[in-house]
mmCIF file of C-alpha atoms and ligand atoms in Angstrom:
data_model
loop_
_atom_site.group_PDB
_atom_site.id
_atom_site.type_symbol
_atom_site.label_atom_id
_atom_site.label_comp_id
_atom_site.label_asym_id
_atom_site.label_seq_id
_atom_site.Cartn_x
_atom_site.Cartn_y
_atom_site.Cartn_z
ATOM 1 C CA MET A 210 64.237 -25.303 -117.350
ATOM 2 C CA PRO A 211 60.457 -24.922 -116.570
ATOM 3 C CA ALA A 212 59.045 -24.459 -113.341
ATOM 4 C CA SER A 213 58.537 -27.711 -111.801
ATOM 5 C CA ASP A 214 55.856 -28.031 -109.133
ATOM 6 C CA GLU A 215 57.854 -30.833 -107.518
ATOM 7 C CA THR A 216 60.418 -28.392 -105.815
ATOM 8 C CA SER A 217 59.505 -25.271 -103.540
ATOM 9 C CA GLU A 218 61.593 -23.094 -106.050
ATOM 10 C CA GLY A 219 59.316 -24.337 -108.629
ATOM 11 C CA ARG A 220 56.427 -23.903 -106.818
ATOM 12 C CA LEU A 221 57.394 -20.315 -105.772
ATOM 13 C CA GLN A 222 57.956 -19.470 -109.592
ATOM 14 C CA GLN A 223 54.298 -20.567 -110.588
ATOM 15 C CA VAL A 224 52.971 -18.668 -107.530
ATOM 16 C CA ARG A 225 54.711 -15.590 -108.748
ATOM 17 C CA THR A 226 53.345 -16.315 -112.555
ATOM 18 C CA ARG A 227 50.005 -16.575 -110.974
ATOM 19 C CA ILE A 228 50.369 -13.250 -109.153
ATOM 20 C CA VAL A 229 51.433 -11.451 -112.484
ATOM 21 C CA ASP A 230 48.321 -12.872 -114.374
ATOM 22 C CA ALA A 231 45.881 -12.014 -111.480
ATOM 23 C CA ALA A 232 47.368 -8.578 -111.617
ATOM 24 C CA GLY A 233 46.964 -8.267 -115.321
ATOM 25 C CA ARG A 234 43.266 -9.319 -114.942
ATOM 26 C CA ALA A 235 42.701 -6.730 -112.698
ATOM 27 C CA GLY A 236 44.456 -4.139 -114.478
ATOM 28 C CA ARG A 237 47.229 -3.576 -111.645
ATOM 29 C CA SER A 238 50.866 -3.870 -111.773
ATOM 30 C CA SER A 239 52.280 -6.721 -110.317
ATOM 31 C CA SER A 240 55.171 -4.829 -108.708
ATOM 32 C CA ASP A 241 52.334 -3.489 -106.163
ATOM 33 C CA VAL A 242 51.731 -6.887 -104.900
ATOM 34 C CA THR A 243 54.509 -8.356 -102.331
ATOM 35 C CA LEU A 244 54.509 -12.020 -102.048
ATOM 36 C CA VAL A 245 54.865 -13.199 -98.088
ATOM 37 C CA ALA A 246 55.942 -16.707 -98.082
ATOM 38 C CA VAL A 247 54.875 -18.303 -95.101
ATOM 39 C CA SER A 248 57.381 -20.627 -93.790
ATOM 40 C CA LYS A 249 55.613 -21.533 -90.664
ATOM 41 C CA THR A 250 56.340 -25.368 -89.526
ATOM 42 C CA PHE A 251 59.444 -25.637 -92.067
ATOM 43 C CA ASP A 252 62.918 -25.534 -91.019
ATOM 44 C CA ALA A 253 65.813 -23.631 -92.181
ATOM 45 C CA ASP A 254 66.947 -26.239 -94.435
ATOM 46 C CA ALA A 255 63.588 -26.055 -96.479
ATOM 47 C CA ILE A 256 63.523 -22.424 -96.635
ATOM 48 C CA ARG A 257 67.173 -21.855 -97.878
ATOM 49 C CA PRO A 258 66.255 -22.992 -101.495
ATOM 50 C CA VAL A 259 63.362 -20.630 -101.375
ATOM 51 C CA ILE A 260 65.552 -17.585 -100.258
ATOM 52 C CA GLU A 261 68.212 -19.058 -102.996
ATOM 53 C CA ALA A 262 65.561 -18.869 -105.541
ATOM 54 C CA GLY A 263 65.371 -14.932 -104.973
ATOM 55 C CA GLN A 264 62.249 -14.712 -102.286
ATOM 56 C CA THR A 265 63.338 -12.266 -99.410
ATOM 57 C CA LEU A 266 60.114 -11.660 -97.682
ATOM 58 C CA PHE A 267 58.739 -14.417 -95.358
ATOM 59 C CA GLY A 268 55.696 -14.818 -92.774
ATOM 60 C CA GLU A 269 55.680 -16.907 -89.450
ATOM 61 C CA ASN A 270 53.056 -17.192 -87.040
ATOM 62 C CA ARG A 271 55.055 -18.089 -83.794
ATOM 63 C CA VAL A 272 57.265 -15.920 -82.271
ATOM 64 C CA GLN A 273 59.258 -18.834 -80.382
ATOM 65 C CA GLU A 274 59.485 -20.919 -83.710
ATOM 66 C CA ALA A 275 60.791 -17.878 -85.628
ATOM 67 C CA LYS A 276 63.247 -17.330 -83.166
ATOM 68 C CA GLY A 277 64.835 -20.806 -83.596
ATOM 69 C CA LYS A 278 65.355 -20.305 -87.297
ATOM 70 C CA TRP A 279 65.345 -16.662 -88.781
ATOM 71 C CA PRO A 280 68.141 -15.096 -86.507
ATOM 72 C CA GLY A 281 70.622 -17.541 -88.101
ATOM 73 C CA LEU A 282 69.125 -17.451 -91.828
ATOM 74 C CA LYS A 283 69.433 -13.534 -91.344
ATOM 75 C CA GLN A 284 72.967 -13.809 -90.888
ATOM 76 C CA GLU A 285 73.190 -16.023 -93.601
ATOM 77 C CA PHE A 286 71.134 -13.984 -95.955
ATOM 78 C CA PRO A 287 71.078 -10.313 -94.576
ATOM 79 C CA ASP A 288 68.571 -9.068 -97.257
ATOM 80 C CA VAL A 289 65.711 -11.525 -95.863
ATOM 81 C CA ARG A 290 62.652 -9.946 -93.912
ATOM 82 C CA VAL A 291 60.160 -11.621 -91.915
ATOM 83 C CA HIS A 292 56.685 -10.678 -90.943
ATOM 84 C CA LEU A 293 54.907 -11.736 -87.971
ATOM 85 C CA ILE A 294 51.498 -13.082 -89.159
ATOM 86 C CA GLY A 295 50.012 -14.863 -85.768
ATOM 87 C CA PRO A 296 48.862 -13.739 -82.513
ATOM 88 C CA LEU A 297 50.983 -11.821 -80.297
ATOM 89 C CA GLN A 298 50.877 -11.772 -76.765
ATOM 90 C CA THR A 299 52.334 -8.698 -74.962
ATOM 91 C CA ASN A 300 54.810 -10.472 -72.784
ATOM 92 C CA LYS A 301 56.518 -11.411 -76.273
ATOM 93 C CA VAL A 302 56.783 -7.802 -77.637
ATOM 94 C CA ARG A 303 60.357 -7.720 -76.906
ATOM 95 C CA ASP A 304 61.233 -10.650 -78.810
ATOM 96 C CA ALA A 305 58.677 -9.835 -81.779
ATOM 97 C CA VAL A 306 60.286 -6.271 -81.931
ATOM 98 C CA ALA A 307 63.846 -7.643 -82.179
ATOM 99 C CA LEU A 308 62.994 -10.323 -84.485
ATOM 100 C CA PHE A 309 60.404 -9.233 -86.893
ATOM 101 C CA ASP A 310 60.526 -6.828 -89.621
ATOM 102 C CA CYS A 311 56.789 -5.859 -89.426
ATOM 103 C CA VAL A 312 54.020 -7.214 -87.064
ATOM 104 C CA GLU A 313 50.803 -7.810 -89.210
ATOM 105 C CA THR A 314 48.452 -8.764 -86.296
ATOM 106 C CA VAL A 315 47.788 -5.766 -84.073
ATOM 107 C CA ASP A 316 44.300 -6.207 -82.937
ATOM 108 C CA ARG A 317 44.115 -4.271 -79.607
ATOM 109 C CA ALA A 318 45.014 -1.315 -77.790
ATOM 110 C CA LYS A 319 47.074 -2.961 -74.837
ATOM 111 C CA LEU A 320 49.086 -4.546 -77.743
ATOM 112 C CA ALA A 321 49.551 -1.444 -79.896
ATOM 113 C CA ARG A 322 50.730 0.410 -76.398
ATOM 114 C CA ALA A 323 53.219 -2.404 -75.654
ATOM 115 C CA LEU A 324 54.797 -2.681 -79.006
ATOM 116 C CA ALA A 325 54.906 1.399 -79.209
ATOM 117 C CA LYS A 326 56.816 1.354 -75.869
ATOM 118 C CA GLU A 327 59.209 -1.614 -76.751
ATOM 119 C CA MET A 328 60.149 -0.064 -80.077
ATOM 120 C CA GLU A 329 60.935 3.167 -78.493
ATOM 121 C CA THR A 330 63.063 1.290 -75.800
ATOM 122 C CA ALA A 331 64.704 -0.837 -78.381
ATOM 123 C CA GLY A 332 65.295 2.205 -80.414
ATOM 124 C CA ARG A 333 63.945 0.070 -83.693
ATOM 125 C CA ARG A 334 60.679 0.942 -85.392
ATOM 126 C CA ILE A 335 58.965 -1.468 -87.475
ATOM 127 C CA PRO A 336 55.642 -0.980 -89.273
ATOM 128 C CA ILE A 337 52.450 -2.794 -88.357
ATOM 129 C CA PHE A 338 49.268 -3.791 -89.605
ATOM 130 C CA VAL A 339 45.779 -3.972 -88.116
ATOM 131 C CA GLN A 340 44.306 -7.259 -88.137
ATOM 132 C CA VAL A 341 40.496 -7.251 -88.810
ATOM 133 C CA ASN A 342 38.239 -9.992 -87.994
ATOM 134 C CA THR A 343 35.994 -9.379 -91.044
ATOM 135 C CA GLY A 344 33.982 -12.310 -90.171
ATOM 136 C CA ALA A 345 33.358 -11.314 -86.380
ATOM 137 C CA GLU A 346 34.094 -15.024 -85.648
ATOM 138 C CA PRO A 347 34.345 -15.491 -82.017
ATOM 139 C CA GLN A 348 37.531 -17.789 -81.965
ATOM 140 C CA LYS A 349 39.460 -15.675 -84.300
ATOM 141 C CA ALA A 350 41.842 -12.705 -83.592
ATOM 142 C CA GLY A 351 41.762 -9.424 -85.120
ATOM 143 C CA VAL A 352 39.266 -6.134 -84.120
ATOM 144 C CA LEU A 353 35.909 -6.149 -84.961
ATOM 145 C CA PRO A 354 35.141 -4.118 -88.395
ATOM 146 C CA ASP A 355 33.159 -1.599 -86.250
ATOM 147 C CA GLU A 356 36.214 -1.008 -83.689
ATOM 148 C CA ALA A 357 38.711 -0.681 -86.578
ATOM 149 C CA ASP A 358 38.693 2.994 -87.299
ATOM 150 C CA ALA A 359 39.162 3.656 -83.477
ATOM 151 C CA LEU A 360 42.179 1.286 -83.034
ATOM 152 C CA VAL A 361 43.623 2.454 -86.471
ATOM 153 C CA ALA A 362 43.311 5.930 -84.904
ATOM 154 C CA LEU A 363 44.647 4.994 -81.483
ATOM 155 C CA CYS A 364 47.864 3.181 -83.079
ATOM 156 C CA ARG A 365 48.850 6.324 -84.987
ATOM 157 C CA ASP A 366 47.901 9.289 -82.911
ATOM 158 C CA GLU A 367 48.218 7.889 -79.161
ATOM 159 C CA CYS A 368 51.000 5.302 -80.272
ATOM 160 C CA GLY A 369 52.714 6.724 -83.030
ATOM 161 C CA LEU A 370 53.008 3.763 -84.474
ATOM 162 C CA ASP A 371 53.552 3.202 -88.734
ATOM 163 C CA VAL A 372 50.413 1.825 -89.507
ATOM 164 C CA ALA A 373 51.169 0.055 -92.991
ATOM 165 C CA GLY A 374 47.790 -1.313 -93.570
ATOM 166 C CA LEU A 375 45.255 -3.876 -92.746
ATOM 167 C CA MET A 376 45.262 -7.648 -92.619
ATOM 168 C CA CYS A 377 42.416 -10.269 -92.636
ATOM 169 C CA ILE A 378 41.883 -13.862 -92.441
ATOM 170 C CA PRO A 379 38.464 -14.530 -93.936
ATOM 171 C CA PRO A 380 36.251 -17.300 -92.584
ATOM 172 C CA VAL A 381 37.028 -20.613 -94.329
ATOM 173 C CA GLU A 382 33.436 -21.280 -95.195
ATOM 174 C CA GLU A 383 32.631 -17.982 -96.708
ATOM 175 C CA GLU A 384 33.344 -16.250 -99.997
ATOM 176 C CA PRO A 385 36.662 -14.478 -99.506
ATOM 177 C CA SER A 386 35.805 -11.810 -101.855
ATOM 178 C CA LEU A 387 33.281 -10.382 -99.606
ATOM 179 C CA HIS A 388 36.032 -10.067 -96.604
ATOM 180 C CA PHE A 389 38.576 -8.600 -99.050
ATOM 181 C CA ALA A 390 36.059 -6.009 -100.525
ATOM 182 C CA LEU A 391 35.113 -5.072 -96.518
ATOM 183 C CA LEU A 392 38.924 -4.839 -95.554
ATOM 184 C CA GLU A 393 39.683 -2.741 -98.851
ATOM 185 C CA LYS A 394 36.745 -0.412 -97.869
ATOM 186 C CA ILE A 395 38.024 0.030 -94.072
ATOM 187 C CA ALA A 396 41.531 0.797 -95.511
ATOM 188 C CA GLN A 397 40.112 3.197 -98.006
ATOM 189 C CA ARG A 398 38.445 5.468 -95.269
ATOM 190 C CA ASN A 399 41.115 5.413 -93.114
ATOM 191 C CA GLY A 400 43.585 6.508 -95.928
ATOM 192 C CA LEU A 401 45.598 3.112 -95.456
ATOM 193 C CA GLN A 402 47.592 1.954 -98.527
ATOM 194 C CA GLY A 403 48.558 -1.886 -97.400
ATOM 195 C CA LEU A 404 46.112 -4.654 -97.578
ATOM 196 C CA SER A 405 47.440 -8.208 -96.442
ATOM 197 C CA MET A 406 45.314 -10.737 -97.616
ATOM 198 C CA GLY A 407 45.066 -13.629 -99.462
ATOM 199 C CA MET A 408 46.467 -17.166 -98.846
ATOM 200 C CA SER A 409 47.177 -20.183 -100.949
ATOM 201 C CA SER A 410 43.364 -21.204 -101.819
ATOM 202 C CA ASP A 411 42.200 -17.462 -102.570
ATOM 203 C CA PHE A 412 45.653 -15.274 -103.351
ATOM 204 C CA GLU A 413 44.550 -14.693 -107.162
ATOM 205 C CA ILE A 414 41.050 -13.326 -105.856
ATOM 206 C CA ALA A 415 42.690 -11.244 -103.306
ATOM 207 C CA VAL A 416 44.832 -9.769 -105.471
ATOM 208 C CA GLU A 417 42.006 -8.769 -107.938
ATOM 209 C CA PHE A 418 40.470 -7.270 -104.774
ATOM 210 C CA GLY A 419 43.740 -5.047 -104.396
ATOM 211 C CA ALA A 420 45.813 -6.934 -102.008
ATOM 212 C CA THR A 421 49.214 -5.400 -101.620
ATOM 213 C CA HIS A 422 50.645 -8.461 -99.567
ATOM 214 C CA VAL A 423 49.656 -12.018 -100.241
ATOM 215 C CA ARG A 424 50.530 -14.614 -97.461
ATOM 216 C CA VAL A 425 51.105 -17.833 -99.279
ATOM 217 C CA GLY A 426 52.322 -20.940 -97.643
ATOM 218 C CA SER A 427 51.856 -24.278 -98.799
ATOM 219 C CA ALA A 428 51.351 -23.467 -102.280
ATOM 220 C CA ILE A 429 55.241 -22.941 -102.087
ATOM 221 C CA PHE A 430 56.434 -25.284 -99.428
ATOM 222 C CA GLY A 431 53.898 -27.950 -99.652
ATOM 223 C CA ALA A 432 51.375 -29.504 -97.249
ATOM 224 C CA ARG A 433 52.191 -28.921 -93.661
ATOM 225 C CA THR A 434 51.639 -31.846 -91.404
ATOM 226 C CA ALA A 435 48.243 -31.988 -89.599
ATOM 227 C CA GLN A 436 49.447 -31.236 -86.225
ATOM 228 C CA ALA A 437 51.472 -28.307 -87.051
ATOM 229 C CA ALA A 438 48.833 -26.661 -89.357
ATOM 230 C CA GLN A 439 47.095 -23.625 -88.378
HETATM 231 C C1 LIG B 735 49.438 -20.206 -92.385
HETATM 232 C C2 LIG B 735 48.840 -18.824 -92.667
HETATM 233 C C3 LIG B 735 48.967 -18.507 -94.167
HETATM 234 C C4 LIG B 735 49.277 -19.054 -95.257
HETATM 235 O O1 LIG B 735 48.299 -20.113 -95.144
HETATM 236 P P1 LIG B 735 48.362 -21.001 -96.861
HETATM 237 O O2 LIG B 735 47.022 -21.645 -96.606
HETATM 238 O O3 LIG B 735 49.240 -22.314 -96.499
HETATM 239 O O4 LIG B 735 49.018 -20.442 -97.740
HETATM 240 C C5 LIG B 735 48.521 -16.986 -94.140
HETATM 241 N N1 LIG B 735 48.276 -16.137 -93.407
HETATM 242 C C6 LIG B 735 48.210 -16.612 -91.995
HETATM 243 C C7 LIG B 735 47.697 -15.632 -90.909
HETATM 244 C C8 LIG B 735 48.536 -18.110 -91.525
HETATM 245 O O5 LIG B 735 48.675 -18.203 -90.641
#
């Protein structure tokens, strides 16, 4: 049956095809690009068919919301993994380390230290990404580009964290490729492999700029309601 865009399974298939095509254009192997299906605002019943269609990696932006659906889904589907892609407050690191398989949003020393301490206590080490505010937007999370090298060093050397790479969310109004290129440059000079960049509107460009992880929500699950969208 051809992939239909009327179901999340069909849209998942289309996103996968578009990743393969974008990787091909960039002379990359699509196996080097990991799709993070962003399931925020969608409940377990909406997520289940996407897991059954073969997707094993998901992204959530709120600890509390994720806590309500993922423990049950992980019991049902032991292979699924979930990344935290939204801001993390230090008073929620215990829940975050217990629940998530990666925190993509480490953007300050205090959080890095709290995560390291909790991983030690819990005996559960998970990789992290350092989030870079490539557009230096005042309202946006992420370390400033100028301060990224120092934070990466602190995460690795002082905290002993497993830094998988860098993550960014480009400003909505700007050409994303400039931000993807900047993130790649910062990763390069820090010897980091992972680049989490690209969302529904720009994941193909991100793949062409070297993304190893694309975080795609609405192109798979459909539009989020305005109130919940973020
Ligand atoms: C919501 C979200 C996404 C996915 O956004 P879409 O436009 O729905 O693909 C990706 N990254 C982060 C950090 C998000 O919060």
